[in-house]
PDB file of C-alpha atoms in Angstrom:
ATOM      1  CA  MET A   1      18.721  33.282 -99.893  1.00 68.00           C
ATOM      2  CA  PRO A   2      18.534  33.404-103.743  1.00 83.00           C
ATOM      3  CA  ASN A   3      19.353  36.530-105.679  1.00 86.00           C
ATOM      4  CA  SER A   4      16.904  38.398-107.899  1.00 82.00           C
ATOM      5  CA  GLN A   5      17.384  35.772-110.661  1.00 86.00           C
ATOM      6  CA  GLY A   6      16.714  32.898-108.270  1.00 90.00           C
ATOM      7  CA  LEU A   7      20.332  31.746-108.327  1.00 92.00           C
ATOM      8  CA  CYS A   8      22.112  30.510-105.236  1.00 92.00           C
ATOM      9  CA  GLN A   9      24.512  32.964-103.652  1.00 87.00           C
ATOM     10  CA  ASN A  10      27.833  31.671-102.396  1.00 79.00           C
ATOM     11  CA  ASP A  11      27.995  34.331 -99.702  1.00 78.00           C
ATOM     12  CA  ASP A  12      27.395  33.793 -95.993  1.00 78.00           C
ATOM     13  CA  ASN A  13      26.261  37.399 -95.564  1.00 81.00           C
ATOM     14  CA  SER A  14      23.211  36.678 -97.701  1.00 79.00           C
ATOM     15  CA  ARG A  15      21.972  33.944 -95.367  1.00 81.00           C
ATOM     16  CA  SER A  16      18.659  34.634 -93.625  1.00 82.00           C
ATOM     17  CA  ILE A  17      17.978  34.653 -89.886  1.00 83.00           C
ATOM     18  CA  ILE A  18      15.647  31.997 -88.503  1.00 86.00           C
ATOM     19  CA  LYS A  19      12.981  33.072 -86.025  1.00 89.00           C
ATOM     20  CA  PHE A  20      11.859  30.708 -83.307  1.00 89.00           C
ATOM     21  CA  ARG A  21       8.859  28.500 -84.214  1.00 90.00           C
ATOM     22  CA  GLU A  22       8.747  29.897 -87.752  1.00 93.00           C
ATOM     23  CA  ASN A  23       9.048  27.195 -90.417  1.00 96.00           C
ATOM     24  CA  VAL A  24      11.051  28.315 -93.437  1.00 94.00           C
ATOM     25  CA  VAL A  25      11.645  26.924 -96.945  1.00 93.00           C
ATOM     26  CA  SER A  26      14.412  28.419 -99.072  1.00 92.00           C
ATOM     27  CA  GLU A  27      15.109  27.363-102.674  1.00 93.00           C
ATOM     28  CA  CYS A  28      17.581  28.514-105.282  1.00 93.00           C
ATOM     29  CA  PHE A  29      19.180  27.248-108.489  1.00 94.00           C
ATOM     30  CA  TYR A  30      22.838  26.325-108.675  1.00 93.00           C
ATOM     31  CA  LYS A  31      24.708  26.312-111.990  1.00 91.00           C
ATOM     32  CA  PRO A  32      27.919  24.214-111.893  1.00 90.00           C
ATOM     33  CA  THR A  33      30.970  25.740-113.551  1.00 86.00           C
ATOM     34  CA  PHE A  34      33.336  22.784-113.257  1.00 87.00           C
ATOM     35  CA  ASP A  35      34.746  20.788-116.143  1.00 83.00           C
ATOM     36  CA  PRO A  36      32.343  17.863-116.700  1.00 79.00           C
ATOM     37  CA  ASN A  37      35.205  15.807-118.117  1.00 80.00           C
ATOM     38  CA  SER A  38      36.911  15.796-114.723  1.00 84.00           C
ATOM     39  CA  ASN A  39      36.788  12.562-112.778  1.00 84.00           C
ATOM     40  CA  ASP A  40      35.984  14.601-109.662  1.00 89.00           C
ATOM     41  CA  TYR A  41      33.144  16.555-111.267  1.00 89.00           C
ATOM     42  CA  CYS A  42      30.455  14.996-109.041  1.00 90.00           C
ATOM     43  CA  LYS A  43      32.551  15.582-105.942  1.00 91.00           C
ATOM     44  CA  PHE A  44      33.122  19.240-106.864  1.00 92.00           C
ATOM     45  CA  VAL A  45      29.409  19.787-107.430  1.00 92.00           C
ATOM     46  CA  GLN A  46      28.528  18.139-104.134  1.00 92.00           C
ATOM     47  CA  ASN A  47      31.002  20.281-102.182  1.00 91.00           C
ATOM     48  CA  ALA A  48      29.570  23.414-103.778  1.00 92.00           C
ATOM     49  CA  ILE A  49      26.014  22.436-102.798  1.00 91.00           C
ATOM     50  CA  ASP A  50      27.116  21.645 -99.242  1.00 89.00           C
ATOM     51  CA  LYS A  51      28.550  25.163 -98.975  1.00 89.00           C
ATOM     52  CA  ILE A  52      25.243  26.615-100.097  1.00 89.00           C
ATOM     53  CA  VAL A  53      23.363  24.658 -97.419  1.00 88.00           C
ATOM     54  CA  LEU A  54      25.860  24.810 -94.535  1.00 85.00           C
ATOM     55  CA  GLY A  55      27.911  27.912 -95.282  1.00 83.00           C
ATOM     56  CA  THR A  56      31.120  28.605 -97.137  1.00 77.00           C
ATOM     57  CA  LEU A  57      33.409  28.863 -94.098  1.00 71.00           C
ATOM     58  CA  ILE A  58      33.782  25.399 -92.607  1.00 64.00           C
ATOM     59  CA  ASP A  59      35.257  26.640 -89.301  1.00 60.00           C
ATOM     60  CA  LYS A  60      32.229  28.908 -88.740  1.00 62.00           C
ATOM     61  CA  ARG A  61      29.568  26.277 -89.322  1.00 67.00           C
ATOM     62  CA  ALA A  62      27.373  25.647 -86.307  1.00 72.00           C
ATOM     63  CA  THR A  63      28.030  22.260 -84.707  1.00 74.00           C
ATOM     64  CA  ARG A  64      26.521  22.859 -81.237  1.00 77.00           C
ATOM     65  CA  PHE A  65      23.622  24.850 -79.847  1.00 79.00           C
ATOM     66  CA  ALA A  66      22.467  26.393 -76.585  1.00 76.00           C
ATOM     67  CA  PRO A  67      19.278  24.713 -75.260  1.00 76.00           C
ATOM     68  CA  PHE A  68      18.081  27.988 -73.726  1.00 72.00           C
ATOM     69  CA  ALA A  69      19.149  31.613 -73.408  1.00 70.00           C
ATOM     70  CA  ASN A  70      22.231  32.459 -71.327  1.00 71.00           C
ATOM     71  CA  SER A  71      23.161  28.796 -70.961  1.00 74.00           C
ATOM     72  CA  ASP A  72      26.696  27.723 -70.104  1.00 79.00           C
ATOM     73  CA  PRO A  73      28.647  26.840 -73.296  1.00 76.00           C
ATOM     74  CA  SER A  74      29.876  23.699 -71.548  1.00 77.00           C
ATOM     75  CA  ASN A  75      26.260  22.481 -71.593  1.00 78.00           C
ATOM     76  CA  TRP A  76      25.700  23.117 -75.302  1.00 84.00           C
ATOM     77  CA  ILE A  77      24.412  20.133 -77.245  1.00 83.00           C
ATOM     78  CA  PRO A  78      25.937  18.840 -80.524  1.00 84.00           C
ATOM     79  CA  ILE A  79      23.885  19.214 -83.707  1.00 85.00           C
ATOM     80  CA  LEU A  80      23.112  15.837 -85.268  1.00 83.00           C
ATOM     81  CA  ASN A  81      24.358  15.110 -88.814  1.00 79.00           C
ATOM     82  CA  SER A  82      25.567  18.684 -89.294  1.00 73.00           C
ATOM     83  CA  ASP A  83      28.805  17.445 -90.854  1.00 70.00           C
ATOM     84  CA  SER A  84      28.084  16.475 -94.451  1.00 70.00           C
ATOM     85  CA  SER A  85      31.388  14.594 -94.621  1.00 69.00           C
ATOM     86  CA  SER A  86      29.714  11.806 -92.664  1.00 70.00           C
ATOM     87  CA  GLN A  87      27.400  11.219 -95.629  1.00 77.00           C
ATOM     88  CA  PRO A  88      28.281   8.713 -98.383  1.00 79.00           C
ATOM     89  CA  ASP A  89      30.541  10.019-101.142  1.00 81.00           C
ATOM     90  CA  VAL A  90      28.925  10.917-104.436  1.00 85.00           C
ATOM     91  CA  THR A  91      30.285   8.818-107.280  1.00 82.00           C
ATOM     92  CA  ASN A  92      30.327   9.160-111.037  1.00 83.00           C
ATOM     93  CA  ILE A  93      28.887   5.967-112.474  1.00 83.00           C
ATOM     94  CA  ASN A  94      28.785   5.781-116.266  1.00 81.00           C
ATOM     95  CA  GLY A  95      28.447   9.536-116.586  1.00 80.00           C
ATOM     96  CA  VAL A  96      25.840   9.901-113.823  1.00 86.00           C
ATOM     97  CA  CYS A  97      26.324  11.578-110.429  1.00 90.00           C
ATOM     98  CA  LYS A  98      24.500   9.141-108.185  1.00 88.00           C
ATOM     99  CA  SER A  99      22.591  10.282-105.065  1.00 88.00           C
ATOM    100  CA  LEU A 100      23.684  13.894-105.206  1.00 91.00           C
ATOM    101  CA  ARG A 101      22.560  15.728-102.057  1.00 91.00           C
ATOM    102  CA  VAL A 102      20.597  18.756-103.197  1.00 92.00           C
ATOM    103  CA  GLY A 103      18.923  19.822 -99.970  1.00 90.00           C
ATOM    104  CA  ALA A 104      18.468  19.296 -96.269  1.00 91.00           C
ATOM    105  CA  THR A 105      15.700  19.508 -93.716  1.00 93.00           C
ATOM    106  CA  ILE A 106      16.742  21.023 -90.420  1.00 92.00           C
ATOM    107  CA  GLN A 107      14.548  19.808 -87.582  1.00 93.00           C
ATOM    108  CA  ILE A 108      14.564  21.850 -84.382  1.00 93.00           C
ATOM    109  CA  ALA A 109      12.793  20.043 -81.552  1.00 93.00           C
ATOM    110  CA  PHE A 110      11.748  22.088 -78.531  1.00 94.00           C
ATOM    111  CA  ALA A 111       9.708  21.515 -75.392  1.00 93.00           C
ATOM    112  CA  LEU A 112       7.840  23.811 -73.033  1.00 91.00           C
ATOM    113  CA  VAL A 113       9.145  23.251 -69.518  1.00 88.00           C
ATOM    114  CA  GLY A 114       8.699  24.822 -66.117  1.00 85.00           C
ATOM    115  CA  ASN A 115       5.620  26.346 -64.543  1.00 84.00           C
ATOM    116  CA  VAL A 116       2.345  25.567 -66.291  1.00 82.00           C
ATOM    117  CA  ALA A 117       1.244  29.186 -65.968  1.00 84.00           C
ATOM    118  CA  ASN A 118       4.466  30.478 -67.550  1.00 87.00           C
ATOM    119  CA  PRO A 119       6.269  27.709 -69.483  1.00 88.00           C
ATOM    120  CA  GLN A 120       9.648  28.357 -71.077  1.00 87.00           C
ATOM    121  CA  ALA A 121      10.794  26.907 -74.400  1.00 88.00           C
ATOM    122  CA  GLU A 122      13.889  24.733 -74.293  1.00 87.00           C
ATOM    123  CA  ILE A 123      15.501  23.270 -77.422  1.00 88.00           C
ATOM    124  CA  GLN A 124      15.917  19.502 -77.125  1.00 90.00           C
ATOM    125  CA  TYR A 125      17.868  18.700 -80.292  1.00 89.00           C
ATOM    126  CA  ILE A 126      18.704  19.936 -83.794  1.00 90.00           C
ATOM    127  CA  SER A 127      19.147  17.479 -86.637  1.00 90.00           C
ATOM    128  CA  TYR A 128      20.083  17.765 -90.316  1.00 88.00           C
ATOM    129  CA  ASP A 129      18.243  15.292 -92.520  1.00 89.00           C
ATOM    130  CA  TRP A 130      19.856  14.969 -95.948  1.00 86.00           C
ATOM    131  CA  ASP A 131      16.701  13.526 -97.443  1.00 76.00           C
ATOM    132  CA  GLU A 132      16.717  15.260-100.824  1.00 82.00           C
ATOM    133  CA  LYS A 133      18.909  13.459-103.324  1.00 87.00           C
ATOM    134  CA  THR A 134      18.938  13.198-107.085  1.00 88.00           C
ATOM    135  CA  ASP A 135      20.902  11.725-109.962  1.00 89.00           C
ATOM    136  CA  ILE A 136      22.513  14.027-112.546  1.00 85.00           C
ATOM    137  CA  LYS A 137      23.264  12.654-115.980  1.00 81.00           C
ATOM    138  CA  ILE A 138      26.267  14.090-117.751  1.00 73.00           C
ATOM    139  CA  THR A 139      25.666  13.883-121.509  1.00 58.00           C
ATOM    140  CA  CYS A 140      28.852  14.250-123.501  1.00 57.00           C
ATOM    141  CA  SER A 141      29.894  13.733-127.127  1.00 51.00           C
ATOM    142  CA  GLY A 142      33.633  13.451-127.378  1.00 54.00           C
ATOM    143  CA  GLN A 143      35.151  16.503-125.721  1.00 55.00           C
ATOM    144  CA  ILE A 144      31.977  18.590-126.066  1.00 52.00           C
ATOM    145  CA  CYS A 145      29.176  18.297-123.486  1.00 53.00           C
ATOM    146  CA  ALA A 146      25.933  19.583-124.931  1.00 50.00           C
ATOM    147  CA  ASN A 147      23.503  19.518-121.995  1.00 57.00           C
ATOM    148  CA  ILE A 148      25.746  19.828-118.961  1.00 64.00           C
ATOM    149  CA  ASN A 149      26.615  23.461-119.740  1.00 65.00           C
ATOM    150  CA  ASN A 150      22.985  24.450-119.203  1.00 75.00           C
ATOM    151  CA  LEU A 151      22.532  22.346-116.097  1.00 83.00           C
ATOM    152  CA  MET A 152      20.615  24.055-113.258  1.00 88.00           C
ATOM    153  CA  ILE A 153      20.295  22.240-109.937  1.00 91.00           C
ATOM    154  CA  LYS A 154      17.569  23.274-107.498  1.00 92.00           C
ATOM    155  CA  VAL A 155      18.921  23.415-103.954  1.00 93.00           C
ATOM    156  CA  SER A 156      16.461  23.600-101.068  1.00 92.00           C
ATOM    157  CA  THR A 157      16.731  24.051 -97.329  1.00 92.00           C
ATOM    158  CA  ARG A 158      13.834  23.546 -94.949  1.00 93.00           C
ATOM    159  CA  VAL A 159      13.682  24.517 -91.290  1.00 94.00           C
ATOM    160  CA  ILE A 160      10.938  22.795 -89.297  1.00 95.00           C
ATOM    161  CA  PHE A 161      10.182  23.335 -85.613  1.00 96.00           C
ATOM    162  CA  VAL A 162       8.759  20.308 -83.798  1.00 95.00           C
ATOM    163  CA  ASP A 163       7.005  20.601 -80.436  1.00 95.00           C
ATOM    164  CA  VAL A 164       7.931  17.583 -78.309  1.00 94.00           C
ATOM    165  CA  SER A 165       6.425  18.899 -75.070  1.00 93.00           C
ATOM    166  CA  GLN A 166       4.992  16.354 -72.659  1.00 88.00           C
ATOM    167  CA  PRO A 167       1.549  16.865 -71.078  1.00 84.00           C
ATOM    168  CA  PRO A 168       1.824  18.735 -67.772  1.00 77.00           C
ATOM    169  CA  LEU A 169       1.488  16.786 -64.549  1.00 74.00           C
ATOM    170  CA  TYR A 170      -1.096  18.143 -62.123  1.00 68.00           C
ATOM    171  CA  ALA A 171      -0.683  17.242 -58.441  1.00 67.00           C
ATOM    172  CA  GLU A 172      -3.452  17.999 -55.953  1.00 68.00           C
ATOM    173  CA  SER A 173      -2.307  19.149 -52.540  1.00 65.00           C
ATOM    174  CA  MET A 174      -3.958  17.839 -49.360  1.00 68.00           C
ATOM    175  CA  MET A 175      -6.374  20.219 -47.667  1.00 67.00           C
ATOM    176  CA  ALA A 176      -5.260  21.398 -44.246  1.00 64.00           C
ATOM    177  CA  ARG A 177      -7.402  19.811 -41.559  1.00 68.00           C
ATOM    178  CA  PRO A 178      -8.152  21.767 -38.374  1.00 64.00           C
ATOM    179  CA  GLN A 179      -6.824  20.346 -35.129  1.00 61.00           C
ATOM    180  CA  THR A 180      -9.841  18.880 -33.328  1.00 61.00           C
ATOM    181  CA  ASN A 181      -8.035  17.792 -30.159  1.00 63.00           C
ATOM    182  CA  LEU A 182      -7.660  20.613 -27.643  1.00 57.00           C
ATOM    183  CA  PRO A 183      -4.364  20.902 -25.777  1.00 62.00           C
ATOM    184  CA  GLY A 184      -4.271  19.690 -22.202  1.00 60.00           C
ATOM    185  CA  ASP A 185      -3.775  23.178 -20.728  1.00 59.00           C
ATOM    186  CA  PHE A 186      -6.484  24.802 -22.864  1.00 52.00           C
ATOM    187  CA  PHE A 187      -8.700  25.652 -19.802  1.00 52.00           C
ATOM    188  CA  TYR A 188      -5.790  26.583 -17.531  1.00 54.00           C
ATOM    189  CA  PRO A 189      -6.207  30.416 -17.771  1.00 55.00           C
ATOM    190  CA  ILE A 190      -9.914  30.120 -16.939  1.00 51.00           C
ATOM    191  CA  ILE A 191      -9.395  27.727 -14.037  1.00 51.00           C
ATOM    192  CA  ASN A 192      -6.476  29.737 -12.723  1.00 52.00           C
ATOM    193  CA  SER A 193      -8.332  33.056 -12.912  1.00 49.00           C
ATOM    194  CA  SER A 194     -11.410  31.552 -11.221  1.00 48.00           C
ATOM    195  CA  LYS A 195      -9.257  30.373  -8.328  1.00 48.00           C
ATOM    196  CA  LYS A 196      -7.852  33.876  -7.970  1.00 49.00           C
ATOM    197  CA  VAL A 197     -11.376  35.346  -7.867  1.00 48.00           C
ATOM    198  CA  ILE A 198     -12.524  32.873  -5.186  1.00 49.00           C
ATOM    199  CA  PHE A 199      -9.392  33.534  -3.148  1.00 49.00           C
ATOM    200  CA  SER A 200      -9.928  37.294  -3.361  1.00 52.00           C
ATOM    201  CA  ARG A 201     -13.538  37.022  -2.162  1.00 52.00           C
ATOM    202  CA  HIS A 202     -12.509  34.960   0.876  1.00 52.00           C
ATOM    203  CA  LEU A 203      -9.844  37.500   1.736  1.00 49.00           C
ATOM    204  CA  ILE A 204     -12.340  40.380   1.610  1.00 51.00           C
ATOM    205  CA  PHE A 205     -14.800  38.557   3.902  1.00 52.00           C
ATOM    206  CA  PHE A 206     -11.967  37.900   6.350  1.00 48.00           C
ATOM    207  CA  PHE A 207     -11.051  41.593   6.622  1.00 46.00           C
ATOM    208  CA  VAL A 208     -14.709  42.645   6.931  1.00 46.00           C
ATOM    209  CA  TYR A 209     -15.206  40.139   9.735  1.00 48.00           C
ATOM    210  CA  LEU A 210     -12.211  41.527  11.632  1.00 49.00           C
ATOM    211  CA  PHE A 211     -13.402  45.123  11.196  1.00 49.00           C
ATOM    212  CA  LEU A 212     -16.861  44.386  12.514  1.00 51.00           C
ATOM    213  CA  PHE A 213     -15.884  42.255  15.412  1.00 54.00           C
TER     214      PHE A 213
END
């Protein structure tokens, strides 16, 4: 975050917190204080800009991320291109710092996964794109540099969330069909009970016959 004058702050405590799915653009102006006569002037300037973008403490820079909340650290995914040292070195060619990296775009890709009625966001990857580069001309006359002392470099950082969700797949379940075939013993209770009724009637007639005769 820039200070009240719009200058870049070389302090990690002044860095802003990113909210999920909220695209952010942060810009500030950096004023180099290195000796322009130094052969490593371009390298010093580049390292200072990298600290503004990535953070001053190298060992605390984020290199991996958790795809979802409460995930196991062993399953964390590396951040792509987060190490600026993998980028080409900036060189001083005839008094010009060629292809100086002055900003980065941080892409955070996420996808909605799980139940269609209640999908959960899961981060797929995070990538640093060092797409903003410029050339800085160092104008010197003898031992005195006239323009370089007033040099102001605009440093920008963009955070862009990209939804890479796939369309949900709908699967229709088969309707339950009623069983049309009756079991073989379906009429057994009726047949059995009818036999008992017939048997009981015959028994009653037998006892009545004996009583009368």
